[in-house]
Amino acid sequence: MLRHVYRPNSPAPAREMPHPGRFSQRASRAGGQPISELMHQALARPNLVSLAAGFVDQQSLPVEPVREAMAALLEEPLEARAALQYGTTLGFAPLRERVLAELLAADGQTVAETGLSADRLILTAGSNELLHLVTDTLCDPGDLVLCTAPTYFVYSGILKNLGVGSYGVASDAQGLIPEALDEALARLDRRQELSRVKALYIVSYFDNPRGVTLVGDRRAAVVEIVRRWSQQAGHVIYIIDDMAYRELRYAGPDLPSLRRYDEAGDTVITTHTFSKSLSPGLRVGYGLMPKPVLDAVCDQKGNINFGSPNFNQHLVAKLLDAGRWWPHVERLREAYRPKLAAMLAAAEEHLGPIEGVSWVQPEGGLYVWVELPSHCDAGPNGKLFDLALAEGVLYVPGEFCFPGEGTEVRANSMRLSFGVQPSERIHLGMAALARAIVKATD
Ligand code: PMP
């Protein structure tokens, strides 16, 4: 007897699918990036002065240089077709060579004297992709990454997504404190947890969220401490040096990167991006790293997309070759310098008179970090956040930026960005913020 008869014109009654589907554990850890909710708040209230978004200044975006580079690229059919074809997983070789030369030149080196080649460099869709790839390559769920406290909260999201713990290391106005790093590693060793530690993540120039730069004499110390503990751990603990803001310097001399202190070249993974110094929409980021890490990262990436947008890499190469990048960086510095000055002046004027309020004075980047009296909760569920919204200003609560363990979460802090708003609105926003703080601390 036939038990199943296929009758195409009479579909079986629809049975509801179990909902939701059974997703991976990793997917369940992917959501909840706090910034999404903040963006929502900002979009819902167009009159709000958002000092929250870490976007770059809209007016500064390089329309003309990109138009010229695009025209030059499309003018040459052979090259245009090469750009419109798949590229390689590592990325467009001439751009990798160019970027390597720029990275080394910033550290006062040439390609010839270092013996490094572009096969140590990979191009990605922004540096966030690279941070994810590198972390996924180094870490299993349950591993640990040491992070400066506070740290870039999107990176904390990556760690959470991958099931990796974040362990905070104290920092001050001069960046990560070497003694605190040594002590954190010693503590983890005493707890027999050194085997879980795979990396130290640090934003070494004008960090996100504080605008703080790791000072010169701490750089060598950080590399030395991590290398020493690698010996003890029996595996390399890598330093992921995120240099996203290096070019956005408005005062003072540049500092050599952490890679300069890694003489054996086996510890520091440099990640960088054209997002801040050119255009985030182009999504061109890159990383220079020890060869075994690069090979493993490339294998991972090959499973995802066999390379980030080739066309954009050709475009950026054209723009660089035409000598259009550094003049643009200079223009950006001219555009952001007065905005930083406006935010610091407004802080002095409006926040200065409020007892217990202090802020960091950065020399670059896009952010100013403010600390409030210890009893003042600036978190999203605290009194101040709503009072600030009512006054018409949005900030990023500092508590989002603290690693899971190792250091305390300081809810009495906030990140302010001066990148997006014009100076007048920065002033308005800071005055509104001061009113809210006064009410919250009453
Ligand atoms: N690192 C830091 C510290 C950042 O602030 C950002 C962007 N906000 C990134 C990396 C990633 O930027 P992108 O993916 O655009 O290169």
Tab-separated table of C-alpha atoms and ligand atoms in Angstrom:
chain	number	residue	atom	x	y	z
A	1	MET	CA	0.000	0.000	0.000
A	2	LEU	CA	1.248	3.490	-0.899
A	3	ARG	CA	1.541	5.504	2.302
A	4	HIS	CA	2.628	8.818	0.843
A	5	VAL	CA	0.890	10.085	-2.218
A	6	TYR	CA	2.368	13.190	-3.830
A	7	ARG	CA	-0.465	15.431	-4.957
A	8	PRO	CA	1.011	18.713	-6.234
A	9	ASN	CA	-2.295	20.576	-6.327
A	10	SER	CA	-3.263	19.932	-2.749
A	11	PRO	CA	-0.466	21.089	-0.457
A	12	ALA	CA	-0.205	19.500	2.971
A	13	PRO	CA	-1.624	21.719	5.702
A	14	ALA	CA	1.133	24.060	6.798
A	15	ARG	CA	2.669	23.114	10.105
A	16	GLU	CA	4.273	25.904	11.998
A	17	MET	CA	8.045	25.740	12.170
A	18	PRO	CA	9.488	25.697	15.652
A	19	HIS	CA	10.514	29.267	16.361
A	20	PRO	CA	13.122	30.527	16.680
A	21	GLY	CA	15.378	28.126	14.794
A	22	ARG	CA	18.262	26.513	16.639
A	23	PHE	CA	21.075	28.960	16.060
A	24	SER	CA	24.674	28.534	17.103
A	25	GLN	CA	25.933	29.573	20.515
A	26	ARG	CA	28.118	32.063	18.734
A	27	ALA	CA	25.079	33.689	17.104
A	28	SER	CA	23.454	34.002	20.504
A	29	ARG	CA	26.501	35.974	21.622
A	30	ALA	CA	26.596	38.268	18.598
A	31	GLY	CA	23.902	40.819	19.418
A	32	GLY	CA	23.541	43.505	22.009
A	33	GLN	CA	26.250	45.874	20.799
A	34	PRO	CA	25.403	48.890	22.959
A	35	ILE	CA	26.208	51.337	20.174
A	36	SER	CA	23.209	50.147	18.102
A	37	GLU	CA	20.788	51.383	20.762
A	38	LEU	CA	22.617	54.722	20.979
A	39	MET	CA	22.464	55.207	17.210
A	40	HIS	CA	18.755	54.487	17.406
A	41	GLN	CA	18.335	57.208	20.037
A	42	ALA	CA	20.272	59.677	17.913
A	43	LEU	CA	18.281	58.953	14.751
A	44	ALA	CA	14.969	59.134	16.593
A	45	ARG	CA	15.747	62.687	17.802
A	46	PRO	CA	17.208	64.744	14.984
A	47	ASN	CA	17.654	67.813	17.188
A	48	LEU	CA	19.755	65.960	19.706
A	49	VAL	CA	23.397	67.030	19.867
A	50	SER	CA	25.034	63.638	19.574
A	51	LEU	CA	28.456	63.599	21.163
A	52	ALA	CA	28.192	59.814	21.024
A	53	ALA	CA	28.815	58.669	17.457
A	54	GLY	CA	32.428	57.962	16.548
A	55	PHE	CA	31.775	58.938	12.923
A	56	VAL	CA	34.221	61.125	11.052
A	57	ASP	CA	33.314	64.677	10.045
A	58	GLN	CA	30.927	64.464	7.074
A	59	GLN	CA	32.296	67.628	5.445
A	60	SER	CA	35.829	66.274	5.538
A	61	LEU	CA	35.148	63.263	3.336
A	62	PRO	CA	37.401	63.272	0.247
A	63	VAL	CA	34.893	63.546	-2.616
A	64	GLU	CA	37.266	65.190	-5.069
A	65	PRO	CA	40.304	62.929	-4.552
A	66	VAL	CA	38.074	59.860	-4.821
A	67	ARG	CA	36.394	61.197	-7.967
A	68	GLU	CA	39.794	61.726	-9.580
A	69	ALA	CA	41.091	58.318	-8.515
A	70	MET	CA	37.927	56.661	-9.785
A	71	ALA	CA	38.180	58.425	-13.156
A	72	ALA	CA	41.845	57.464	-13.487
A	73	LEU	CA	41.038	53.857	-12.641
A	74	LEU	CA	38.159	53.556	-15.083
A	75	GLU	CA	39.989	55.337	-17.852
A	76	GLU	CA	42.352	52.416	-18.345
A	77	PRO	CA	40.194	49.427	-19.444
A	78	LEU	CA	42.762	46.732	-18.565
A	79	GLU	CA	43.205	48.069	-15.070
A	80	ALA	CA	39.509	48.735	-14.631
A	81	ARG	CA	38.696	45.138	-15.522
A	82	ALA	CA	41.380	43.857	-13.178
A	83	ALA	CA	39.799	45.936	-10.417
A	84	LEU	CA	36.329	44.617	-11.223
A	85	GLN	CA	37.563	41.001	-11.158
A	86	TYR	CA	38.083	38.917	-8.017
A	87	GLY	CA	41.313	39.811	-6.272
A	88	THR	CA	43.444	37.695	-3.947
A	89	THR	CA	42.646	36.840	-0.331
A	90	LEU	CA	45.614	38.875	0.897
A	91	GLY	CA	44.583	41.862	-1.192
A	92	PHE	CA	45.869	43.980	-4.082
A	93	ALA	CA	49.669	43.566	-4.044
A	94	PRO	CA	50.632	47.126	-5.120
A	95	LEU	CA	48.498	48.550	-2.305
A	96	ARG	CA	50.026	46.114	0.188
A	97	GLU	CA	53.490	47.229	-0.890
A	98	ARG	CA	52.515	50.853	-0.674
A	99	VAL	CA	50.940	50.467	2.747
A	100	LEU	CA	53.951	48.553	4.059
A	101	ALA	CA	56.245	51.365	2.920
A	102	GLU	CA	53.975	53.949	4.621
A	103	LEU	CA	53.827	51.964	7.868
A	104	LEU	CA	57.592	51.607	8.006
A	105	ALA	CA	58.217	55.220	6.994
A	106	ALA	CA	56.007	56.374	9.880
A	107	ASP	CA	58.465	54.514	12.132
A	108	GLY	CA	61.495	55.979	10.354
A	109	GLN	CA	62.302	52.742	8.521
A	110	THR	CA	62.551	51.580	4.932
A	111	VAL	CA	61.424	48.267	3.487
A	112	ALA	CA	65.013	47.443	2.501
A	113	GLU	CA	66.453	47.884	5.977
A	114	THR	CA	63.781	45.812	7.736
A	115	GLY	CA	63.753	42.961	5.228
A	116	LEU	CA	59.964	42.883	5.601
A	117	SER	CA	57.844	42.244	2.519
A	118	ALA	CA	54.219	42.742	1.562
A	119	ASP	CA	53.543	39.037	2.141
A	120	ARG	CA	53.345	39.939	5.833
A	121	LEU	CA	50.466	42.301	5.184
A	122	ILE	CA	46.781	41.612	4.576
A	123	LEU	CA	44.025	43.984	3.433
A	124	THR	CA	40.573	43.639	4.973
A	125	ALA	CA	37.164	45.322	4.850
A	126	GLY	CA	38.018	47.875	7.511
A	127	SER	CA	40.159	46.947	10.481
A	128	ASN	CA	37.179	45.619	12.399
A	129	GLU	CA	37.092	42.616	10.110
A	130	LEU	CA	40.763	42.090	10.834
A	131	LEU	CA	40.302	42.386	14.604
A	132	HIS	CA	37.635	39.703	14.366
A	133	LEU	CA	39.755	37.467	12.117
A	134	VAL	CA	42.874	37.795	14.249
A	135	THR	CA	41.004	37.101	17.478
A	136	ASP	CA	39.186	34.154	15.930
A	137	THR	CA	42.537	32.836	14.723
A	138	LEU	CA	44.269	33.136	18.093
A	139	CYS	CA	41.512	32.243	20.511
A	140	ASP	CA	39.203	29.410	21.401
A	141	PRO	CA	36.092	29.985	23.503
A	142	GLY	CA	37.227	30.244	27.120
A	143	ASP	CA	40.525	31.956	26.274
A	144	LEU	CA	41.411	35.424	27.534
A	145	VAL	CA	42.553	38.659	25.914
A	146	LEU	CA	44.010	41.376	28.122
A	147	CYS	CA	42.605	44.810	27.316
A	148	THR	CA	43.385	48.300	28.511
A	149	ALA	CA	40.644	49.417	30.880
A	150	PRO	CA	38.677	51.174	29.477
A	151	THR	CA	38.831	49.711	25.980
A	152	TYR	CA	37.206	49.971	22.526
A	153	PHE	CA	33.750	48.549	23.242
A	154	VAL	CA	33.209	47.134	19.753
A	155	TYR	CA	36.276	44.979	20.353
A	156	SER	CA	34.710	43.799	23.618
A	157	GLY	CA	31.729	42.758	21.468
A	158	ILE	CA	34.018	40.703	19.222
A	159	LEU	CA	35.440	38.936	22.270
A	160	LYS	CA	31.971	38.202	23.597
A	161	ASN	CA	30.871	36.944	20.179
A	162	LEU	CA	33.794	34.527	20.098
A	163	GLY	CA	33.269	33.368	23.680
A	164	VAL	CA	36.602	34.886	24.709
A	165	GLY	CA	37.001	36.620	28.075
A	166	SER	CA	38.357	40.149	28.376
A	167	TYR	CA	40.677	40.884	31.289
A	168	GLY	CA	41.235	44.529	32.136
A	169	VAL	CA	44.594	46.163	32.777
A	170	ALA	CA	44.651	49.560	34.471
A	171	SER	CA	45.730	52.600	32.491
A	172	ASP	CA	46.167	56.274	33.256
A	173	ALA	CA	46.592	59.468	31.245
A	174	GLN	CA	49.840	58.004	29.839
A	175	GLY	CA	48.202	54.803	28.651
A	176	LEU	CA	48.484	51.223	29.832
A	177	ILE	CA	50.445	50.967	33.113
A	178	PRO	CA	53.311	48.475	32.616
A	179	GLU	CA	53.374	47.469	36.313
A	180	ALA	CA	49.632	46.730	36.161
A	181	LEU	CA	50.195	44.573	33.070
A	182	ASP	CA	52.944	42.623	34.823
A	183	GLU	CA	50.772	42.211	37.910
A	184	ALA	CA	47.739	41.058	35.862
A	185	LEU	CA	49.829	38.376	34.168
A	186	ALA	CA	51.356	37.316	37.501
A	187	ARG	CA	47.855	37.059	39.012
A	188	LEU	CA	46.649	34.914	36.126
A	189	ASP	CA	49.755	32.757	36.471
A	190	ARG	CA	49.072	32.233	40.194
A	191	ARG	CA	45.537	31.170	39.230
A	192	GLN	CA	47.047	28.718	36.690
A	193	GLU	CA	45.295	30.633	33.929
A	194	LEU	CA	48.242	31.820	31.881
A	195	SER	CA	47.524	29.131	29.287
A	196	ARG	CA	44.231	30.919	28.521
A	197	VAL	CA	45.917	34.248	27.748
A	198	LYS	CA	46.379	34.672	23.998
A	199	ALA	CA	46.834	38.375	23.474
A	200	LEU	CA	46.979	41.907	24.772
A	201	TYR	CA	44.752	44.315	22.821
A	202	ILE	CA	45.742	47.963	22.916
A	203	VAL	CA	44.799	51.106	20.969
A	204	SER	CA	48.165	52.778	21.261
A	205	TYR	CA	47.474	56.217	19.722
A	206	PHE	CA	44.595	58.466	20.908
A	207	ASP	CA	42.606	55.487	22.029
A	208	ASN	CA	38.950	54.860	21.802
A	209	PRO	CA	37.365	55.721	24.253
A	210	ARG	CA	39.769	58.076	26.081
A	211	GLY	CA	41.965	59.759	23.498
A	212	VAL	CA	45.003	58.560	25.474
A	213	THR	CA	48.325	57.642	23.817
A	214	LEU	CA	50.743	55.118	25.255
A	215	VAL	CA	53.770	57.276	26.119
A	216	GLY	CA	57.190	56.580	24.647
A	217	ASP	CA	58.972	54.997	27.604
A	218	ARG	CA	56.097	52.616	28.322
A	219	ARG	CA	56.196	51.175	24.810
A	220	ALA	CA	59.373	49.163	25.214
A	221	ALA	CA	58.247	48.047	28.683
A	222	VAL	CA	54.916	46.693	27.411
A	223	VAL	CA	56.616	44.621	24.693
A	224	GLU	CA	59.268	43.360	27.130
A	225	ILE	CA	56.695	42.295	29.734
A	226	VAL	CA	54.511	40.457	27.233
A	227	ARG	CA	57.510	38.674	25.710
A	228	ARG	CA	58.732	37.647	29.167
A	229	TRP	CA	55.342	36.188	30.086
A	230	SER	CA	55.176	34.397	26.734
A	231	GLN	CA	58.282	32.481	27.849
A	232	GLN	CA	56.575	31.589	31.092
A	233	ALA	CA	53.329	30.616	29.340
A	234	GLY	CA	55.098	28.436	26.787
A	235	HIS	CA	53.232	30.082	23.906
A	236	VAL	CA	53.396	33.484	22.245
A	237	ILE	CA	51.104	36.029	23.842
A	238	TYR	CA	50.541	38.445	20.971
A	239	ILE	CA	50.139	42.201	21.215
A	240	ILE	CA	47.352	43.429	18.941
A	241	ASP	CA	48.321	47.047	18.368
A	242	ASP	CA	45.293	48.857	16.927
A	243	MET	CA	46.566	52.077	15.359
A	244	ALA	CA	43.239	53.290	13.930
A	245	TYR	CA	43.817	56.919	14.972
A	246	ARG	CA	47.565	57.327	14.482
A	247	GLU	CA	47.345	59.936	11.692
A	248	LEU	CA	44.804	62.065	13.556
A	249	ARG	CA	47.460	63.896	15.572
A	250	TYR	CA	46.825	67.608	16.192
A	251	ALA	CA	49.784	68.373	18.466
A	252	GLY	CA	53.143	66.944	19.475
A	253	PRO	CA	55.503	64.578	17.660
A	254	ASP	CA	54.534	61.090	16.455
A	255	LEU	CA	55.830	58.104	18.453
A	256	PRO	CA	57.342	54.863	17.163
A	257	SER	CA	54.824	52.036	17.041
A	258	LEU	CA	55.000	49.021	19.362
A	259	ARG	CA	56.279	46.929	16.449
A	260	ARG	CA	59.541	48.924	16.623
A	261	TYR	CA	60.253	47.397	20.038
A	262	ASP	CA	59.512	43.851	18.897
A	263	GLU	CA	62.960	43.169	17.536
A	264	ALA	CA	62.359	39.478	16.885
A	265	GLY	CA	59.188	40.419	15.007
A	266	ASP	CA	57.204	37.568	16.557
A	267	THR	CA	54.927	39.334	19.030
A	268	VAL	CA	53.261	42.454	17.633
A	269	ILE	CA	50.277	42.321	15.279
A	270	THR	CA	49.647	45.783	13.872
A	271	THR	CA	46.122	46.614	12.718
A	272	HIS	CA	45.335	49.837	10.910
A	273	THR	CA	42.727	51.397	8.647
A	274	PHE	CA	42.015	54.103	6.083
A	275	SER	CA	38.675	54.717	7.813
A	276	LYS	CA	39.761	57.635	9.966
A	277	SER	CA	42.441	59.125	7.734
A	278	LEU	CA	40.520	58.843	4.450
A	279	SER	CA	37.028	57.329	4.364
A	280	PRO	CA	35.268	54.688	6.452
A	281	GLY	CA	32.860	53.988	3.584
A	282	LEU	CA	35.659	52.584	1.445
A	283	ARG	CA	36.200	49.857	4.060
A	284	VAL	CA	39.926	49.403	3.572
A	285	GLY	CA	41.835	48.218	6.627
A	286	TYR	CA	45.062	46.289	6.943
A	287	GLY	CA	47.392	44.435	9.226
A	288	LEU	CA	51.085	43.629	9.443
A	289	MET	CA	51.877	40.541	11.467
A	290	PRO	CA	54.235	37.611	12.050
A	291	LYS	CA	54.101	35.214	9.109
A	292	PRO	CA	52.508	32.248	10.940
A	293	VAL	CA	49.669	34.501	12.146
A	294	LEU	CA	49.215	36.002	8.711
A	295	ASP	CA	49.007	32.571	7.062
A	296	ALA	CA	46.406	31.398	9.569
A	297	VAL	CA	44.382	34.615	9.234
A	298	CYS	CA	44.502	34.278	5.440
A	299	ASP	CA	43.196	30.707	5.671
A	300	GLN	CA	40.310	31.901	7.819
A	301	LYS	CA	39.531	34.731	5.458
A	302	GLY	CA	39.602	32.354	2.486
A	303	ASN	CA	36.600	30.629	4.006
A	304	ILE	CA	34.714	33.894	4.224
A	305	ASN	CA	35.263	35.935	1.081
A	306	PHE	CA	38.567	35.221	-0.749
A	307	GLY	CA	39.498	38.865	-0.280
A	308	SER	CA	37.872	42.185	0.587
A	309	PRO	CA	36.510	44.471	-2.164
A	310	ASN	CA	39.211	44.471	-4.821
A	311	PHE	CA	37.823	47.546	-6.550
A	312	ASN	CA	38.168	49.678	-3.431
A	313	GLN	CA	41.740	48.527	-2.947
A	314	HIS	CA	42.613	49.578	-6.524
A	315	LEU	CA	40.878	52.886	-5.875
A	316	VAL	CA	42.826	53.592	-2.694
A	317	ALA	CA	46.064	52.613	-4.449
A	318	LYS	CA	45.301	55.127	-7.218
A	319	LEU	CA	44.551	57.848	-4.708
A	320	LEU	CA	47.793	57.192	-2.839
A	321	ASP	CA	49.819	57.056	-6.064
A	322	ALA	CA	48.380	60.427	-7.081
A	323	GLY	CA	49.800	61.856	-3.815
A	324	ARG	CA	46.329	62.693	-2.530
A	325	TRP	CA	46.411	60.952	0.850
A	326	TRP	CA	48.844	62.984	2.966
A	327	PRO	CA	47.443	66.379	1.899
A	328	HIS	CA	44.043	65.010	2.903
A	329	VAL	CA	45.413	63.956	6.312
A	330	GLU	CA	46.744	67.512	6.722
A	331	ARG	CA	43.290	68.917	5.919
A	332	LEU	CA	41.736	66.556	8.462
A	333	ARG	CA	44.139	67.760	11.112
A	334	GLU	CA	43.185	71.342	10.304
A	335	ALA	CA	39.499	70.415	10.538
A	336	TYR	CA	39.663	68.472	13.806
A	337	ARG	CA	42.172	70.613	15.704
A	338	PRO	CA	39.673	73.461	16.306
A	339	LYS	CA	36.931	70.985	17.169
A	340	LEU	CA	39.076	69.376	19.855
A	341	ALA	CA	39.951	72.865	21.089
A	342	ALA	CA	36.234	73.737	21.129
A	343	MET	CA	35.401	70.669	23.188
A	344	LEU	CA	38.209	71.303	25.668
A	345	ALA	CA	37.284	74.976	25.989
A	346	ALA	CA	33.634	74.063	26.518
A	347	ALA	CA	34.666	71.459	29.099
A	348	GLU	CA	36.667	74.121	30.933
A	349	GLU	CA	33.791	76.587	30.816
A	350	HIS	CA	30.845	74.306	31.578
A	351	LEU	CA	32.250	71.258	33.383
A	352	GLY	CA	35.156	72.958	35.130
A	353	PRO	CA	32.974	74.625	37.808
A	354	ILE	CA	31.314	71.308	38.737
A	355	GLU	CA	33.057	69.663	41.680
A	356	GLY	CA	34.591	66.235	41.024
A	357	VAL	CA	34.406	66.378	37.216
A	358	SER	CA	37.627	65.820	35.261
A	359	TRP	CA	38.579	65.021	31.690
A	360	VAL	CA	41.529	63.834	29.634
A	361	GLN	CA	43.239	66.330	27.283
A	362	PRO	CA	44.127	64.355	24.155
A	363	GLU	CA	46.562	65.411	21.431
A	364	GLY	CA	44.587	63.686	18.695
A	365	GLY	CA	41.876	61.205	17.806
A	366	LEU	CA	38.156	61.862	18.076
A	367	TYR	CA	37.343	61.471	21.773
A	368	VAL	CA	37.417	63.132	25.158
A	369	TRP	CA	36.833	61.004	28.258
A	370	VAL	CA	35.045	62.570	31.184
A	371	GLU	CA	34.969	61.279	34.765
A	372	LEU	CA	32.270	62.350	37.192
A	373	PRO	CA	32.026	62.201	40.983
A	374	SER	CA	32.071	58.542	42.068
A	375	HIS	CA	28.409	58.485	43.104
A	376	CYS	CA	27.201	59.768	39.719
A	377	ASP	CA	25.983	56.884	37.562
A	378	ALA	CA	26.338	57.798	33.870
A	379	GLY	CA	25.112	54.358	32.727
A	380	PRO	CA	22.167	53.883	30.347
A	381	ASN	CA	19.854	53.103	33.275
A	382	GLY	CA	21.195	55.838	35.530
A	383	LYS	CA	19.611	59.210	36.216
A	384	LEU	CA	22.116	61.215	34.191
A	385	PHE	CA	21.565	59.497	30.850
A	386	ASP	CA	17.863	60.435	30.768
A	387	LEU	CA	18.529	63.924	32.111
A	388	ALA	CA	21.082	64.449	29.344
A	389	LEU	CA	18.611	63.271	26.703
A	390	ALA	CA	16.030	65.655	28.133
A	391	GLU	CA	18.586	68.476	27.865
A	392	GLY	CA	19.204	67.411	24.255
A	393	VAL	CA	22.604	65.711	24.351
A	394	LEU	CA	23.756	62.120	23.886
A	395	TYR	CA	27.009	60.541	25.095
A	396	VAL	CA	28.448	57.022	25.282
A	397	PRO	CA	28.221	55.681	28.836
A	398	GLY	CA	31.723	54.780	29.970
A	399	GLU	CA	30.570	51.531	31.569
A	400	PHE	CA	30.267	49.970	28.085
A	401	CYS	CA	34.026	50.250	27.751
A	402	PHE	CA	35.204	48.133	30.672
A	403	PRO	CA	36.510	44.593	30.282
A	404	GLY	CA	34.714	41.691	31.938
A	405	GLU	CA	37.159	41.191	34.838
A	406	GLY	CA	40.499	42.321	36.185
A	407	THR	CA	39.545	45.941	36.753
A	408	GLU	CA	36.468	47.648	38.173
A	409	VAL	CA	33.704	49.044	35.967
A	410	ARG	CA	33.530	52.793	36.363
A	411	ALA	CA	29.954	53.802	35.733
A	412	ASN	CA	30.825	57.438	36.570
A	413	SER	CA	32.439	58.022	33.188
A	414	MET	CA	31.509	58.891	29.618
A	415	ARG	CA	33.003	59.102	26.143
A	416	LEU	CA	32.414	62.273	24.153
A	417	SER	CA	33.217	62.602	20.479
A	418	PHE	CA	34.071	65.874	18.773
A	419	GLY	CA	34.291	64.342	15.291
A	420	VAL	CA	30.803	64.893	13.920
A	421	GLN	CA	29.426	68.139	15.347
A	422	PRO	CA	30.543	71.606	14.307
A	423	SER	CA	32.191	73.673	17.055
A	424	GLU	CA	29.032	75.686	17.868
A	425	ARG	CA	27.057	72.517	18.468
A	426	ILE	CA	29.885	71.055	20.527
A	427	HIS	CA	29.518	74.102	22.790
A	428	LEU	CA	25.724	73.693	22.962
A	429	GLY	CA	26.077	70.001	23.724
A	430	MET	CA	28.626	70.570	26.475
A	431	ALA	CA	26.460	73.240	28.099
A	432	ALA	CA	23.492	70.841	28.013
A	433	LEU	CA	25.621	68.081	29.477
A	434	ALA	CA	26.760	70.340	32.309
A	435	ARG	CA	23.134	71.198	33.162
A	436	ALA	CA	22.276	67.489	33.256
A	437	ILE	CA	25.280	66.676	35.467
A	438	VAL	CA	24.381	69.439	37.906
A	439	LYS	CA	20.829	68.073	38.169
A	440	ALA	CA	22.046	64.465	38.502
A	441	THR	CA	24.533	65.270	41.248
A	442	ASP	CA	22.186	67.505	43.229
B	1	PMP	N1	39.647	50.312	16.099
B	1	PMP	C1	39.187	51.376	16.742
B	1	PMP	C2	39.860	51.786	18.001
B	1	PMP	C3	38.072	52.064	16.256
B	1	PMP	O1	37.613	53.113	16.941
B	1	PMP	C4	37.455	51.630	15.067
B	1	PMP	C5	36.238	52.317	14.490
B	1	PMP	N2	35.468	53.035	15.332
B	1	PMP	C6	37.993	50.504	14.430
B	1	PMP	C7	39.094	49.872	14.963
B	1	PMP	C8	37.393	49.911	13.203
B	1	PMP	O2	37.254	50.746	12.156
B	1	PMP	P1	37.197	50.243	10.653
B	1	PMP	O3	36.596	48.857	10.635
B	1	PMP	O4	36.337	51.228	9.982
B	1	PMP	O5	38.608	50.219	10.159
